[in-house]
CSV table of C-alpha atoms and ligand atoms in Angstrom, one decimal:
chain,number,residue,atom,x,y,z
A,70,UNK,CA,0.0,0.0,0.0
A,71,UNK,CA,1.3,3.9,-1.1
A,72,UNK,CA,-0.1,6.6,1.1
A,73,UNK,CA,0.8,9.7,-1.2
A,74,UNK,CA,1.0,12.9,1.2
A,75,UNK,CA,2.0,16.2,2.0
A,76,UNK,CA,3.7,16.8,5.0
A,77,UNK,CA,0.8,18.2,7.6
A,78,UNK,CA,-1.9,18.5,4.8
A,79,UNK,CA,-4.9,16.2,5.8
A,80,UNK,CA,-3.5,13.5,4.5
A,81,UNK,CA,-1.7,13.3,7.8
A,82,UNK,CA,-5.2,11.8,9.3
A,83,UNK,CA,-4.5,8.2,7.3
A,84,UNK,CA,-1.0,8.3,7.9
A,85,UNK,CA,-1.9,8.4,11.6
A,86,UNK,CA,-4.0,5.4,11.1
A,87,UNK,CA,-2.2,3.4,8.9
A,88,UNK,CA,0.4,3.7,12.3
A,89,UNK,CA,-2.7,2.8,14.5
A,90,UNK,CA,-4.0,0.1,12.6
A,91,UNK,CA,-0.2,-1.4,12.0
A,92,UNK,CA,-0.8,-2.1,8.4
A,93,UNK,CA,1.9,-2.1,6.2
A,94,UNK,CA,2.6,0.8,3.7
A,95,UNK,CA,4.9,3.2,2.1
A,96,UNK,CA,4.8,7.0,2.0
A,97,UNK,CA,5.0,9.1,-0.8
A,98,UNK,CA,5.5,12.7,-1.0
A,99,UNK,CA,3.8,14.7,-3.5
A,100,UNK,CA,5.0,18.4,-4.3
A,101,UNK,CA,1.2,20.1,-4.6
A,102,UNK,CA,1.6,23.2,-6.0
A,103,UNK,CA,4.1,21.8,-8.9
A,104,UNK,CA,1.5,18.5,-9.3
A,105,UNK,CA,4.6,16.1,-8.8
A,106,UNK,CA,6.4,13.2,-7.0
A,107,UNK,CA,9.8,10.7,-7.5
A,108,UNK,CA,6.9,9.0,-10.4
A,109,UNK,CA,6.4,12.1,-12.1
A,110,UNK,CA,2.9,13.9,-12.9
A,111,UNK,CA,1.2,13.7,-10.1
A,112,UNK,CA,-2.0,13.7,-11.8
A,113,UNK,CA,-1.6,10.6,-13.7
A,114,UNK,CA,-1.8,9.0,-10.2
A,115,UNK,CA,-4.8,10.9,-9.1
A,116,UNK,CA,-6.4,13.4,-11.9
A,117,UNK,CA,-7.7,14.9,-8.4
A,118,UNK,CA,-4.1,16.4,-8.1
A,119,UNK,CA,-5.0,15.8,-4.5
A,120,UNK,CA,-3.8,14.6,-1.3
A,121,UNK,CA,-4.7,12.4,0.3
A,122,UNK,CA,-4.3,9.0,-2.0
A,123,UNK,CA,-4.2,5.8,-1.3
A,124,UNK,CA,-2.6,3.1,-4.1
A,125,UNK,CA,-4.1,-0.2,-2.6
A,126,UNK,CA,-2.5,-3.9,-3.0
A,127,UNK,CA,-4.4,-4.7,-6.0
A,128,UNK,CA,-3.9,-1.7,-8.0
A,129,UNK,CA,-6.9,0.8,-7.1
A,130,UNK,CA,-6.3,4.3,-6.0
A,131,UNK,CA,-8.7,5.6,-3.1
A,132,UNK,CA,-9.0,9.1,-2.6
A,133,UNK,CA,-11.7,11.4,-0.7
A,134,UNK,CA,-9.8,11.4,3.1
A,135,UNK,CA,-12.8,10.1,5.0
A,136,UNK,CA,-13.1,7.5,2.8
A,137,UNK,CA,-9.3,6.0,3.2
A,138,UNK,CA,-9.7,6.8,6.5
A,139,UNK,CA,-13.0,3.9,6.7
A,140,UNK,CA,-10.3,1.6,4.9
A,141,UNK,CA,-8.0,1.8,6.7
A,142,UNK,CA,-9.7,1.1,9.9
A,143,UNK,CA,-11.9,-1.9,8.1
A,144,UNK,CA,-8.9,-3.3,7.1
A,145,UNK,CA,-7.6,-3.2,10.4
A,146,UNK,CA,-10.8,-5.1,12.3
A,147,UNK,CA,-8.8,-5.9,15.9
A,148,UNK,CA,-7.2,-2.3,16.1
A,149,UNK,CA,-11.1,-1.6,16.8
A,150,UNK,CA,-10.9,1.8,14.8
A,151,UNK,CA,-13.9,2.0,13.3
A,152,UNK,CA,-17.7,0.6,14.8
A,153,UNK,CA,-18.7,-2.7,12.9
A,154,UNK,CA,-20.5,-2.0,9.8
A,155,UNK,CA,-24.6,-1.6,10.2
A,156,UNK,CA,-24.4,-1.1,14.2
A,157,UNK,CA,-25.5,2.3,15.2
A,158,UNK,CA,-22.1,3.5,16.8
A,159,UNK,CA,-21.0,3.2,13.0
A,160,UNK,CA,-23.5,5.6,11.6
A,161,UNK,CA,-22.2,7.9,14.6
A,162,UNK,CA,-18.5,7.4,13.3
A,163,UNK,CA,-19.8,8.0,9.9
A,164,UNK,CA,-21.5,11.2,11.4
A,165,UNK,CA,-18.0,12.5,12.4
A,166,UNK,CA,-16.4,11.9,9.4
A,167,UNK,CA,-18.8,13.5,7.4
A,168,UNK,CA,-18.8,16.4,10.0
A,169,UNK,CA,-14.7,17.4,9.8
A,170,UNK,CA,-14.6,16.8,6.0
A,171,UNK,CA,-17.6,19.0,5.0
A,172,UNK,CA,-18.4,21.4,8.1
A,173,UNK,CA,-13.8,21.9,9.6
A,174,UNK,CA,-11.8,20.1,6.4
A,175,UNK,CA,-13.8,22.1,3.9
A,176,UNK,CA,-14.1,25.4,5.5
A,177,UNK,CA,-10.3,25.3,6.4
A,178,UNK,CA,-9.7,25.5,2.7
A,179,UNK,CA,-9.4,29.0,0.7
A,180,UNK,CA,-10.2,30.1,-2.8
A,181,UNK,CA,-7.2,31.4,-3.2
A,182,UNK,CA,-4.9,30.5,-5.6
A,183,UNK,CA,-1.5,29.9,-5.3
A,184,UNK,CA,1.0,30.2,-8.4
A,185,UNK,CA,-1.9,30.1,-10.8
A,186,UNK,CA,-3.2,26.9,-9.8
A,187,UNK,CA,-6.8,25.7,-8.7
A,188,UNK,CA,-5.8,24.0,-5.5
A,189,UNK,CA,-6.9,23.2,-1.9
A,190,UNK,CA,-4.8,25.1,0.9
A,191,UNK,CA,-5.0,27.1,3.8
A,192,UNK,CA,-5.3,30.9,3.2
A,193,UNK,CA,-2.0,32.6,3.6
A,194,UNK,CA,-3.2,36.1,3.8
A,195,UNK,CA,-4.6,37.7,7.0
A,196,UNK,CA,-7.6,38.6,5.3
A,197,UNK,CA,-8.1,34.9,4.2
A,198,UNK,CA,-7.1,33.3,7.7
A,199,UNK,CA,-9.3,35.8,9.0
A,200,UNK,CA,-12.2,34.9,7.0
A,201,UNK,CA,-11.2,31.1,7.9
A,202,UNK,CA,-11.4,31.7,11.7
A,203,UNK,CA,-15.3,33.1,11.3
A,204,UNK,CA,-16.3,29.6,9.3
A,205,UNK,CA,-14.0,26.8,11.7
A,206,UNK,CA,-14.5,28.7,15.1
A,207,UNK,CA,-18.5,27.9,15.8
A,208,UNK,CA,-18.0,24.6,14.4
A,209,UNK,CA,-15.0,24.1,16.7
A,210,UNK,CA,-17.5,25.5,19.8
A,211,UNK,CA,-19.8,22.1,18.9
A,212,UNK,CA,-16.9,19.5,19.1
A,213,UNK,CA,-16.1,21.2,22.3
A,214,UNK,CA,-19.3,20.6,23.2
A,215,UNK,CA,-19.1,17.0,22.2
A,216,UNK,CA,-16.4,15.9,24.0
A,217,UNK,CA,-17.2,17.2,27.4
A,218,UNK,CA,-16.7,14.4,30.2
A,219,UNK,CA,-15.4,12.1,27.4
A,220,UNK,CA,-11.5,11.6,26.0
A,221,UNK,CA,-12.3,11.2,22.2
A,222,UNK,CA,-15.4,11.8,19.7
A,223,UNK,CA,-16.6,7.9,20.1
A,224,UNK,CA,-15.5,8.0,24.0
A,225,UNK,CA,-13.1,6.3,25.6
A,226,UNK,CA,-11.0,5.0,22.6
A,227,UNK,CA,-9.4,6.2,20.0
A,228,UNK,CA,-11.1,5.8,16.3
A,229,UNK,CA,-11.0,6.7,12.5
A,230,UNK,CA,-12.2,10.9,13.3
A,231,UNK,CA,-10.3,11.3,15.9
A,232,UNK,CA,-7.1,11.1,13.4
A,233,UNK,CA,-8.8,13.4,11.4
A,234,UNK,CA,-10.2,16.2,14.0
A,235,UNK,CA,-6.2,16.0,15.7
A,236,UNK,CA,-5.1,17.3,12.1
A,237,UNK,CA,-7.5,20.0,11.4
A,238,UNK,CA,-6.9,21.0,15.1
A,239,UNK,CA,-3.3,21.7,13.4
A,240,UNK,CA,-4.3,23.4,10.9
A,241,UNK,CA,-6.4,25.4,13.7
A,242,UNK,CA,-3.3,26.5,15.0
A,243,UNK,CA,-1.7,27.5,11.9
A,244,UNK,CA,-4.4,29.8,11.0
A,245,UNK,CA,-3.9,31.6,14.4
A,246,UNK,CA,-6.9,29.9,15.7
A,247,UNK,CA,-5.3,28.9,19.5
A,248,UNK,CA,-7.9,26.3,21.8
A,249,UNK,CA,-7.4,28.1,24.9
A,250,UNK,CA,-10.9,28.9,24.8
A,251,UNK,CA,-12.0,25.5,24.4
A,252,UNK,CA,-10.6,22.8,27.2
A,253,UNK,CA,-11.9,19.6,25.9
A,254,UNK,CA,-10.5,20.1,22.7
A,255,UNK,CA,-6.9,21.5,24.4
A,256,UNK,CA,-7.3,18.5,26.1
A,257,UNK,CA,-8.0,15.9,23.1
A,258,UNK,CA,-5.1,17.4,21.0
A,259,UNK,CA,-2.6,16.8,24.1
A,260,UNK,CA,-4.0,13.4,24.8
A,261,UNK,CA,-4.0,12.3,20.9
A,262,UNK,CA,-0.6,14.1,20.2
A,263,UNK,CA,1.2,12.0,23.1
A,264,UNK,CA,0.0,8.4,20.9
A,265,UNK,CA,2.6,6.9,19.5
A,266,UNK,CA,1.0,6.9,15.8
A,267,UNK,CA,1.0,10.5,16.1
A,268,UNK,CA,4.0,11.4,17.1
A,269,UNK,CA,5.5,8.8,14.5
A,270,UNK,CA,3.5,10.9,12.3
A,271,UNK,CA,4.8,14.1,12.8
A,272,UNK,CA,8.2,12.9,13.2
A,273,UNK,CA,7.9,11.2,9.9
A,274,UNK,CA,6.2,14.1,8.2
A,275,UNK,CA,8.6,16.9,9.4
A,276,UNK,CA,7.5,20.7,9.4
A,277,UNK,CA,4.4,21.2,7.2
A,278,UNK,CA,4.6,21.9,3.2
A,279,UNK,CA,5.5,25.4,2.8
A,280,UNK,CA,1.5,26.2,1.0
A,281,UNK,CA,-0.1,25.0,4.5
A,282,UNK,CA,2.4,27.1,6.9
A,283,UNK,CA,1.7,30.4,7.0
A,284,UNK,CA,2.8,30.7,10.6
A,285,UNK,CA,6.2,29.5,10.4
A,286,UNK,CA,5.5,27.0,13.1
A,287,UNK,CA,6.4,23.8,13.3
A,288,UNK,CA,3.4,20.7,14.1
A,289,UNK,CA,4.6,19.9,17.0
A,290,UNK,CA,4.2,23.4,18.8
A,291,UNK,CA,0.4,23.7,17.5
A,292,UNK,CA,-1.9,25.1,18.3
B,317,GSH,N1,-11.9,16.3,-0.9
B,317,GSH,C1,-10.6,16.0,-0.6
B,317,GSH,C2,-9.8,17.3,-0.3
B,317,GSH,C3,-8.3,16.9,-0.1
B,317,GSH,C4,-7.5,18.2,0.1
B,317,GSH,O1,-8.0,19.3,0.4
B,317,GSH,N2,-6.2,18.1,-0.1
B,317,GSH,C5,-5.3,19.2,-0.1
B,317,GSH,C6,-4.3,19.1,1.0
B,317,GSH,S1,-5.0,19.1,2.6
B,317,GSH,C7,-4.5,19.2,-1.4
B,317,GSH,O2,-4.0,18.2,-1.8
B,317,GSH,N3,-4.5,20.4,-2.1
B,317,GSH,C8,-3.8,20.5,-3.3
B,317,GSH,C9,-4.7,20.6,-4.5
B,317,GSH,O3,-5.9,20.6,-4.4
B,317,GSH,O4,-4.1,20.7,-5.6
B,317,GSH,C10,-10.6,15.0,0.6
B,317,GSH,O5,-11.5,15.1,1.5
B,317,GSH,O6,-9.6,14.2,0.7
C-alpha cells in the first residue's frame, strides 16, 4: 500500500491510522503546487491532483480522506478503529467523518490561488485566515461541546475521526486559531498528540509543506 502525502496536509489523518491500525505501507511525498512526485505527474496518479491518495495492493487508488480513513480502519478489524458495519455506533462514526470533511476540512480551505493553480490550501493572507477563523471557530464551539466528560469523539478509545479532528486541530493553530478557549478540545489534541501513531506521524512528516504554513510554526508546537 502507497499513502501519497503532503507533509501536515490532511493527509496526515490516514498516515496516523495506517500507524494505529499497524498495516503495512509506504509514504509518498507529492510536491502540490508543482502537481509532482519521484513518479512524475502527479495527476496521472490521481487526476484529483489531491492529497490524500491511497494506491491499494491490487492496484486501485482511493481518494476522498474520510473514505481512506473507513479503509484503513476496516482493514484493520482488531485495532477496533472503526464501529462494525450496520451497528449504530457506525453511523455515529460516519456522522464524524462527514462532519470534519464538509463542516472543519472544507471550511479550512481557501479560494485562493496559489501560483496560478486551482488548489486546496490554507489561506495565507490575514484577510483569508481571518475569514477562515469566522467559518472553523462555531464549528469548533460544537466538538467542544461534544467531547465534554469524554476523551475522544466515540468516547473512551481512539477511532477513525479522531485522526482526522487531531489534524484539522493543526491546521487550527496555523491559521492563528489557539484552543485556549475550548478545554476539551486542548485537552483531546494533548491526549492524541502524546500516541505513539502520532507522534510517529509528525516525526515522519517533518514541518508542514510550505503552502499550508503560514505561521512559520512547526506541528509539534500547534496550536
Ligand atoms: N476532498 C478531498 C480534499 C483533499 C484536500 O483538500 N487536499 C489538499 C491538502 S489538505 C490538497 O492536496 N491540495 C492540493 C490541490 O488541491 O491541488 C478530501 O477530502 O480528501
Amino acid at each position: 500500500m502507497i499513502l501519497f502525502h503532503a507533509a501536515g496536509a490532511s493527509s496526515q489523518a490516514p498516515h496516523i491510522l495506517l500507524r494505529e491500525a499497524a498495516l503495512p505501507f509506504s509514504l509518498e511525498h507529492v510536491d502540490l503546487l508543482h502537481h509532482s512526485w519521484s513518479g512524475g505527474d502527479y495527476r496521472a496518479v490521481n487526476p484529483k491532483a489531491y492529497v490524500p491518495a491511497l494506491r491499494l495492493d491490487d492496484g486501485g487508488l482511493l481518494t476522498e480522506c474520510a473514505v481512506i480513513l473507513q479503509w484503513i480502519a476496516d482493514h484493520a478489524p482488531t485495532s477496533r478503529l472503526i464501529p462494525a458495519a450496520g451497528t449504530p455506533a457506525r453511523y455515529r462514526s460516519l456522522e464524524w467523518l462527514n462532519f470534519i470533511a464538509t463542516e472543519l476540512h472544507k471550511n479550512f480551505i481557501t479560494p485562493e490561488r496559489h501560483g496560478g493553480v486551482a488548489a486546496n490550501f490554507l489561506s495565507r493572507t490575514e484577510a483569508g485566515q481571518a475569514q477562515t477563523r469566522l467559518h472553523v471557530a462555531p464549528r469548533l464551539a460544537y466538538v467542544e461541546q461534544c467531547l465534554r466528560g469524554r476523551a475522544f469523539l466515540d468516547g473512551e478509545d481512539f477511532t477513525a475521526p479522531d485522526a482526522y479532528l487531531f489534524t484539522m486541530l493543526t491546521w487550527a493553530g496555523r491559521i492563528g486559531l489557539g484552543l485556549t478557549e475550548w478545554p476539551n478540545l486542548q485537552a483531546f489534541f494533548d491526549r492524541t498528540r502524546q500516541r505513539a501513531s502520532v507522534r510517529e506521524t509528525l516525526e515522519v512528516e517533518g514541518p508542514p509543506h510550505a503552502l499550508l504554513e503560514s505561521r512559520t510554526r512547526h506541528a509539534q508546537d500547534l496550536p
